[in-house]
Amino acid sequence: MDLIARDAVVLRCRRRTTAEVMQAVSRGVAAGEKVLVTAFVAAIFALILLNIATRAAGRPLIWVDELAIYLMVATCFVGTSLTVRQRLDFAVTLVIDTLGQAKRKVVDATLTVIGLAYGLFLIVLCWRLFDPVQLAWSGFDIAAYTAASLNFLYTDPTQTLGIPKWVVLLVLPLYAVGVSIHCLANLVEDLGWAERERIATDVAATLEAG
């Protein structure tokens, strides 16, 4: 019995350590995402003002529209990842609200696992899209890689900005990794390995209060 009890204590300690590590990593990622979202929103606001001023002066800058659109899309991706950790993502709770405490935990854990599977699947797709291994085998020679793989990700530019599209698409792996990390942190909490953390912003607090 002493051996069984000791093994149980060791297992709980390992779970607690794992949970604390995942929460810490998720906390750091969430902090970075908050900074990115704030920077993106500020940049969009500045671009809108710049667009108004240049159009009023009769000298519109075409690239401003495209950059603002890309920043809006990036804000949506990064913000969505952040809301996963804040548990503020949209959900239909008509059935869940009728369940008891124990069943609610099972449903929460199941949904978190589905979210984690989605994040990992998206990481695989991003890996295939960016194809870093084949790019490295090509000696990071973009022309040779494109000819061998017929993947034009690294050669196609954006329409008006003129930068490579892969720079814009970097938000996809960032989003995939962020969602996966947050789902792992949520999962250890749903499993009862750690207390549920509150990672909220002023906006999140306002939504919850409403």
PDB file of C-alpha atoms in Angstrom:
ATOM      1  CA  MET A   1       0.000   0.000   0.000  1.00  0.00           C
ATOM      2  CA  ASP A   2       2.877   2.354   0.805  1.00  0.00           C
ATOM      3  CA  LEU A   3       4.329   1.748  -2.650  1.00  0.00           C
ATOM      4  CA  ILE A   4       0.979   2.400  -4.315  1.00  0.00           C
ATOM      5  CA  ALA A   5       0.475   5.567  -2.289  1.00  0.00           C
ATOM      6  CA  ARG A   6       3.965   6.772  -3.144  1.00  0.00           C
ATOM      7  CA  ASP A   7       3.413   6.111  -6.854  1.00  0.00           C
ATOM      8  CA  ALA A   8       0.149   8.031  -6.673  1.00  0.00           C
ATOM      9  CA  VAL A   9       1.894  10.991  -5.074  1.00  0.00           C
ATOM     10  CA  VAL A  10       4.646  10.902  -7.715  1.00  0.00           C
ATOM     11  CA  LEU A  11       2.035  10.781 -10.488  1.00  0.00           C
ATOM     12  CA  ARG A  12       0.189  13.752  -9.011  1.00  0.00           C
ATOM     13  CA  CYS A  13       3.435  15.694  -8.744  1.00  0.00           C
ATOM     14  CA  ARG A  14       4.274  14.948 -12.373  1.00  0.00           C
ATOM     15  CA  ARG A  15       0.818  16.017 -13.483  1.00  0.00           C
ATOM     16  CA  ARG A  16       1.100  19.202 -11.470  1.00  0.00           C
ATOM     17  CA  THR A  17       4.522  19.963 -12.948  1.00  0.00           C
ATOM     18  CA  THR A  18       3.270  19.298 -16.472  1.00  0.00           C
ATOM     19  CA  ALA A  19       0.232  21.492 -15.870  1.00  0.00           C
ATOM     20  CA  GLU A  20       2.332  24.338 -14.473  1.00  0.00           C
ATOM     21  CA  VAL A  21       4.696  24.196 -17.451  1.00  0.00           C
ATOM     22  CA  MET A  22       1.824  24.259 -19.944  1.00  0.00           C
ATOM     23  CA  GLN A  23       0.140  27.123 -18.108  1.00  0.00           C
ATOM     24  CA  ALA A  24       3.381  29.098 -18.026  1.00  0.00           C
ATOM     25  CA  VAL A  25       4.015  28.571 -21.748  1.00  0.00           C
ATOM     26  CA  SER A  26       0.414  29.474 -22.576  1.00  0.00           C
ATOM     27  CA  ARG A  27       0.670  32.545 -20.366  1.00  0.00           C
ATOM     28  CA  GLY A  28       3.741  33.721 -22.253  1.00  0.00           C
ATOM     29  CA  VAL A  29       2.147  33.098 -25.643  1.00  0.00           C
ATOM     30  CA  ALA A  30      -1.003  34.946 -24.558  1.00  0.00           C
ATOM     31  CA  ALA A  31       1.083  37.923 -23.439  1.00  0.00           C
ATOM     32  CA  GLY A  32       2.762  38.043 -26.843  1.00  0.00           C
ATOM     33  CA  GLU A  33      -0.583  37.764 -28.601  1.00  0.00           C
ATOM     34  CA  LYS A  34      -1.939  40.702 -26.606  1.00  0.00           C
ATOM     35  CA  VAL A  35       1.000  42.814 -27.743  1.00  0.00           C
ATOM     36  CA  LEU A  36       0.512  41.755 -31.366  1.00  0.00           C
ATOM     37  CA  VAL A  37      -3.222  42.444 -31.348  1.00  0.00           C
ATOM     38  CA  THR A  38      -2.662  45.873 -29.813  1.00  0.00           C
ATOM     39  CA  ALA A  39       0.048  46.693 -32.363  1.00  0.00           C
ATOM     40  CA  PHE A  40      -2.076  45.465 -35.279  1.00  0.00           C
ATOM     41  CA  VAL A  41      -5.115  47.483 -34.203  1.00  0.00           C
ATOM     42  CA  ALA A  42      -2.997  50.618 -33.743  1.00  0.00           C
ATOM     43  CA  ALA A  43      -1.438  50.097 -37.166  1.00  0.00           C
ATOM     44  CA  ILE A  44      -4.847  49.641 -38.799  1.00  0.00           C
ATOM     45  CA  PHE A  45      -6.082  52.848 -37.201  1.00  0.00           C
ATOM     46  CA  ALA A  46      -3.000  54.713 -38.437  1.00  0.00           C
ATOM     47  CA  LEU A  47      -3.428  53.297 -41.943  1.00  0.00           C
ATOM     48  CA  ILE A  48      -7.057  54.380 -42.046  1.00  0.00           C
ATOM     49  CA  LEU A  49      -6.061  57.928 -41.099  1.00  0.00           C
ATOM     50  CA  LEU A  50      -3.286  57.852 -43.689  1.00  0.00           C
ATOM     51  CA  ASN A  51      -5.722  56.620 -46.329  1.00  0.00           C
ATOM     52  CA  ILE A  52      -8.174  59.407 -45.540  1.00  0.00           C
ATOM     53  CA  ALA A  53      -5.467  62.060 -45.666  1.00  0.00           C
ATOM     54  CA  THR A  54      -3.919  60.894 -48.935  1.00  0.00           C
ATOM     55  CA  ARG A  55      -7.266  60.510 -50.656  1.00  0.00           C
ATOM     56  CA  ALA A  56      -8.335  63.956 -49.487  1.00  0.00           C
ATOM     57  CA  ALA A  57      -5.093  65.320 -50.916  1.00  0.00           C
ATOM     58  CA  GLY A  58      -5.793  63.565 -54.222  1.00  0.00           C
ATOM     59  CA  ARG A  59      -2.745  61.292 -53.863  1.00  0.00           C
ATOM     60  CA  PRO A  60      -4.096  57.929 -52.647  1.00  0.00           C
ATOM     61  CA  LEU A  61      -1.634  55.199 -51.717  1.00  0.00           C
ATOM     62  CA  ILE A  62      -2.875  51.916 -53.186  1.00  0.00           C
ATOM     63  CA  TRP A  63      -0.752  49.716 -50.925  1.00  0.00           C
ATOM     64  CA  VAL A  64      -2.422  51.118 -47.803  1.00  0.00           C
ATOM     65  CA  ASP A  65      -5.656  49.233 -48.495  1.00  0.00           C
ATOM     66  CA  GLU A  66      -3.899  45.919 -48.992  1.00  0.00           C
ATOM     67  CA  LEU A  67      -1.760  46.300 -45.879  1.00  0.00           C
ATOM     68  CA  ALA A  68      -4.795  47.223 -43.782  1.00  0.00           C
ATOM     69  CA  ILE A  69      -6.641  44.130 -45.019  1.00  0.00           C
ATOM     70  CA  TYR A  70      -3.710  41.863 -44.181  1.00  0.00           C
ATOM     71  CA  LEU A  71      -3.441  43.391 -40.714  1.00  0.00           C
ATOM     72  CA  MET A  72      -7.169  42.912 -40.126  1.00  0.00           C
ATOM     73  CA  VAL A  73      -6.916  39.250 -41.080  1.00  0.00           C
ATOM     74  CA  ALA A  74      -3.841  38.795 -38.884  1.00  0.00           C
ATOM     75  CA  THR A  75      -5.672  40.458 -35.992  1.00  0.00           C
ATOM     76  CA  CYS A  76      -8.543  38.000 -36.378  1.00  0.00           C
ATOM     77  CA  PHE A  77      -6.216  34.993 -36.303  1.00  0.00           C
ATOM     78  CA  VAL A  78      -4.124  36.156 -33.348  1.00  0.00           C
ATOM     79  CA  GLY A  79      -7.185  37.392 -31.469  1.00  0.00           C
ATOM     80  CA  THR A  80      -8.971  34.093 -32.008  1.00  0.00           C
ATOM     81  CA  SER A  81      -6.028  32.198 -30.549  1.00  0.00           C
ATOM     82  CA  LEU A  82      -6.073  34.493 -27.520  1.00  0.00           C
ATOM     83  CA  THR A  83      -9.797  33.988 -26.937  1.00  0.00           C
ATOM     84  CA  VAL A  84      -9.240  30.215 -26.859  1.00  0.00           C
ATOM     85  CA  ARG A  85      -7.067  30.638 -23.765  1.00  0.00           C
ATOM     86  CA  GLN A  86      -9.465  33.183 -22.287  1.00  0.00           C
ATOM     87  CA  ARG A  87     -12.288  30.711 -22.989  1.00  0.00           C
ATOM     88  CA  LEU A  88     -14.214  33.506 -24.674  1.00  0.00           C
ATOM     89  CA  ASP A  89     -14.536  31.750 -28.031  1.00  0.00           C
ATOM     90  CA  PHE A  90     -18.047  31.483 -29.406  1.00  0.00           C
ATOM     91  CA  ALA A  91     -20.065  28.460 -28.289  1.00  0.00           C
ATOM     92  CA  VAL A  92     -23.640  27.196 -28.387  1.00  0.00           C
ATOM     93  CA  THR A  93     -24.388  26.204 -24.783  1.00  0.00           C
ATOM     94  CA  LEU A  94     -28.048  25.180 -25.118  1.00  0.00           C
ATOM     95  CA  VAL A  95     -27.276  21.536 -24.312  1.00  0.00           C
ATOM     96  CA  ILE A  96     -24.213  22.102 -22.125  1.00  0.00           C
ATOM     97  CA  ASP A  97     -26.113  24.353 -19.717  1.00  0.00           C
ATOM     98  CA  THR A  98     -28.505  21.520 -18.897  1.00  0.00           C
ATOM     99  CA  LEU A  99     -25.720  19.150 -17.822  1.00  0.00           C
ATOM    100  CA  GLY A 100     -24.446  18.602 -14.315  1.00  0.00           C
ATOM    101  CA  GLN A 101     -21.028  19.557 -13.021  1.00  0.00           C
ATOM    102  CA  ALA A 102     -19.363  16.199 -13.792  1.00  0.00           C
ATOM    103  CA  LYS A 103     -20.810  15.892 -17.289  1.00  0.00           C
ATOM    104  CA  ARG A 104     -19.938  19.506 -18.012  1.00  0.00           C
ATOM    105  CA  LYS A 105     -16.285  18.772 -17.252  1.00  0.00           C
ATOM    106  CA  VAL A 106     -16.329  15.803 -19.620  1.00  0.00           C
ATOM    107  CA  VAL A 107     -17.849  17.912 -22.383  1.00  0.00           C
ATOM    108  CA  ASP A 108     -15.353  20.727 -21.804  1.00  0.00           C
ATOM    109  CA  ALA A 109     -12.429  18.310 -21.957  1.00  0.00           C
ATOM    110  CA  THR A 110     -13.811  16.684 -25.115  1.00  0.00           C
ATOM    111  CA  LEU A 111     -14.239  20.019 -26.865  1.00  0.00           C
ATOM    112  CA  THR A 112     -10.731  21.038 -25.826  1.00  0.00           C
ATOM    113  CA  VAL A 113      -9.334  17.808 -27.314  1.00  0.00           C
ATOM    114  CA  ILE A 114     -11.162  18.563 -30.565  1.00  0.00           C
ATOM    115  CA  GLY A 115      -9.671  22.073 -30.563  1.00  0.00           C
ATOM    116  CA  LEU A 116      -6.223  20.602 -29.931  1.00  0.00           C
ATOM    117  CA  ALA A 117      -6.656  18.157 -32.819  1.00  0.00           C
ATOM    118  CA  TYR A 118      -7.631  21.069 -35.064  1.00  0.00           C
ATOM    119  CA  GLY A 119      -4.556  23.038 -34.012  1.00  0.00           C
ATOM    120  CA  LEU A 120      -2.207  20.099 -34.606  1.00  0.00           C
ATOM    121  CA  PHE A 121      -3.820  19.359 -37.976  1.00  0.00           C
ATOM    122  CA  LEU A 122      -3.302  22.979 -38.989  1.00  0.00           C
ATOM    123  CA  ILE A 123       0.357  22.752 -37.928  1.00  0.00           C
ATOM    124  CA  VAL A 124       0.767  19.757 -40.267  1.00  0.00           C
ATOM    125  CA  LEU A 125      -0.835  21.691 -43.132  1.00  0.00           C
ATOM    126  CA  CYS A 126       1.405  24.693 -42.486  1.00  0.00           C
ATOM    127  CA  TRP A 127       4.444  22.417 -42.427  1.00  0.00           C
ATOM    128  CA  ARG A 128       3.465  21.035 -45.823  1.00  0.00           C
ATOM    129  CA  LEU A 129       2.754  24.523 -47.158  1.00  0.00           C
ATOM    130  CA  PHE A 130       6.039  26.088 -46.064  1.00  0.00           C
ATOM    131  CA  ASP A 131       7.949  22.830 -46.646  1.00  0.00           C
ATOM    132  CA  PRO A 132      11.063  23.833 -44.655  1.00  0.00           C
ATOM    133  CA  VAL A 133      12.808  20.473 -45.093  1.00  0.00           C
ATOM    134  CA  GLN A 134      12.700  20.560 -48.899  1.00  0.00           C
ATOM    135  CA  LEU A 135      13.684  24.227 -48.812  1.00  0.00           C
ATOM    136  CA  ALA A 136      16.716  23.354 -46.700  1.00  0.00           C
ATOM    137  CA  TRP A 137      17.623  20.473 -49.059  1.00  0.00           C
ATOM    138  CA  SER A 138      17.592  23.028 -51.869  1.00  0.00           C
ATOM    139  CA  GLY A 139      20.188  25.077 -49.975  1.00  0.00           C
ATOM    140  CA  PHE A 140      17.559  27.792 -49.439  1.00  0.00           C
ATOM    141  CA  ASP A 141      17.796  28.512 -53.162  1.00  0.00           C
ATOM    142  CA  ILE A 142      14.280  29.781 -53.855  1.00  0.00           C
ATOM    143  CA  ALA A 143      14.518  29.302 -57.620  1.00  0.00           C
ATOM    144  CA  ALA A 144      15.767  25.709 -57.307  1.00  0.00           C
ATOM    145  CA  TYR A 145      13.160  24.896 -54.662  1.00  0.00           C
ATOM    146  CA  THR A 146      10.318  26.334 -56.753  1.00  0.00           C
ATOM    147  CA  ALA A 147      11.408  24.399 -59.847  1.00  0.00           C
ATOM    148  CA  ALA A 148      11.640  21.138 -57.906  1.00  0.00           C
ATOM    149  CA  SER A 149       8.475  21.423 -55.818  1.00  0.00           C
ATOM    150  CA  LEU A 150       6.249  23.678 -57.970  1.00  0.00           C
ATOM    151  CA  ASN A 151       5.457  25.502 -54.734  1.00  0.00           C
ATOM    152  CA  PHE A 152       5.381  29.211 -55.598  1.00  0.00           C
ATOM    153  CA  LEU A 153       4.859  30.384 -52.020  1.00  0.00           C
ATOM    154  CA  TYR A 154       8.309  31.932 -51.792  1.00  0.00           C
ATOM    155  CA  THR A 155       8.250  33.623 -55.211  1.00  0.00           C
ATOM    156  CA  ASP A 156       4.733  35.043 -55.546  1.00  0.00           C
ATOM    157  CA  PRO A 157       4.560  38.664 -54.325  1.00  0.00           C
ATOM    158  CA  THR A 158       1.549  40.479 -52.956  1.00  0.00           C
ATOM    159  CA  GLN A 159      -0.357  42.653 -55.403  1.00  0.00           C
ATOM    160  CA  THR A 160       0.629  46.159 -54.298  1.00  0.00           C
ATOM    161  CA  LEU A 161       3.053  45.790 -51.396  1.00  0.00           C
ATOM    162  CA  GLY A 162       5.446  43.697 -53.446  1.00  0.00           C
ATOM    163  CA  ILE A 163       6.565  41.569 -50.508  1.00  0.00           C
ATOM    164  CA  PRO A 164       6.611  37.745 -50.727  1.00  0.00           C
ATOM    165  CA  LYS A 165       3.322  36.109 -49.788  1.00  0.00           C
ATOM    166  CA  TRP A 166       5.009  33.780 -47.311  1.00  0.00           C
ATOM    167  CA  VAL A 167       5.634  36.770 -45.043  1.00  0.00           C
ATOM    168  CA  VAL A 168       1.897  37.447 -44.880  1.00  0.00           C
ATOM    169  CA  LEU A 169       1.049  33.756 -44.448  1.00  0.00           C
ATOM    170  CA  LEU A 170       3.332  33.426 -41.415  1.00  0.00           C
ATOM    171  CA  VAL A 171       0.284  34.278 -39.327  1.00  0.00           C
ATOM    172  CA  LEU A 172      -1.097  30.797 -40.073  1.00  0.00           C
ATOM    173  CA  PRO A 173       1.618  28.772 -38.277  1.00  0.00           C
ATOM    174  CA  LEU A 174       1.649  31.346 -35.473  1.00  0.00           C
ATOM    175  CA  TYR A 175      -2.091  30.863 -35.087  1.00  0.00           C
ATOM    176  CA  ALA A 176      -1.844  27.075 -35.259  1.00  0.00           C
ATOM    177  CA  VAL A 177       0.905  26.881 -32.647  1.00  0.00           C
ATOM    178  CA  GLY A 178      -0.873  29.370 -30.390  1.00  0.00           C
ATOM    179  CA  VAL A 179      -4.181  27.489 -30.512  1.00  0.00           C
ATOM    180  CA  SER A 180      -2.431  24.171 -29.815  1.00  0.00           C
ATOM    181  CA  ILE A 181      -0.563  25.549 -26.809  1.00  0.00           C
ATOM    182  CA  HIS A 182      -3.675  27.184 -25.382  1.00  0.00           C
ATOM    183  CA  CYS A 183      -5.721  24.012 -25.878  1.00  0.00           C
ATOM    184  CA  LEU A 184      -3.070  22.005 -24.031  1.00  0.00           C
ATOM    185  CA  ALA A 185      -3.181  24.477 -21.150  1.00  0.00           C
ATOM    186  CA  ASN A 186      -6.984  24.361 -21.134  1.00  0.00           C
ATOM    187  CA  LEU A 187      -6.911  20.575 -21.207  1.00  0.00           C
ATOM    188  CA  VAL A 188      -4.743  20.180 -18.107  1.00  0.00           C
ATOM    189  CA  GLU A 189      -7.195  22.459 -16.327  1.00  0.00           C
ATOM    190  CA  ASP A 190     -10.213  20.559 -17.621  1.00  0.00           C
ATOM    191  CA  LEU A 191      -8.635  17.321 -16.386  1.00  0.00           C
ATOM    192  CA  GLY A 192      -8.259  18.795 -12.931  1.00  0.00           C
ATOM    193  CA  TRP A 193      -4.461  18.789 -12.938  1.00  0.00           C
ATOM    194  CA  ALA A 194      -4.356  22.493 -12.113  1.00  0.00           C
ATOM    195  CA  GLU A 195      -6.613  25.334 -11.074  1.00  0.00           C
ATOM    196  CA  ARG A 196      -8.183  27.231 -13.925  1.00  0.00           C
ATOM    197  CA  GLU A 197      -6.313  30.455 -14.647  1.00  0.00           C
ATOM    198  CA  ARG A 198      -7.907  33.700 -15.682  1.00  0.00           C
ATOM    199  CA  ILE A 199      -6.058  35.297 -18.584  1.00  0.00           C
ATOM    200  CA  ALA A 200      -8.209  38.271 -19.390  1.00  0.00           C
ATOM    201  CA  THR A 201      -7.880  41.750 -20.812  1.00  0.00           C
ATOM    202  CA  ASP A 202     -10.026  44.775 -20.113  1.00  0.00           C
ATOM    203  CA  VAL A 203     -12.115  43.801 -23.139  1.00  0.00           C
ATOM    204  CA  ALA A 204     -12.567  40.272 -21.836  1.00  0.00           C
ATOM    205  CA  ALA A 205     -13.556  41.539 -18.404  1.00  0.00           C
ATOM    206  CA  THR A 206     -16.116  43.830 -19.984  1.00  0.00           C
ATOM    207  CA  LEU A 207     -17.600  40.974 -22.017  1.00  0.00           C
ATOM    208  CA  GLU A 208     -17.823  38.746 -18.950  1.00  0.00           C
ATOM    209  CA  ALA A 209     -19.411  41.501 -16.874  1.00  0.00           C
ATOM    210  CA  GLY A 210     -21.992  42.055 -19.606  1.00  0.00           C
TER     211      GLY A 210
END
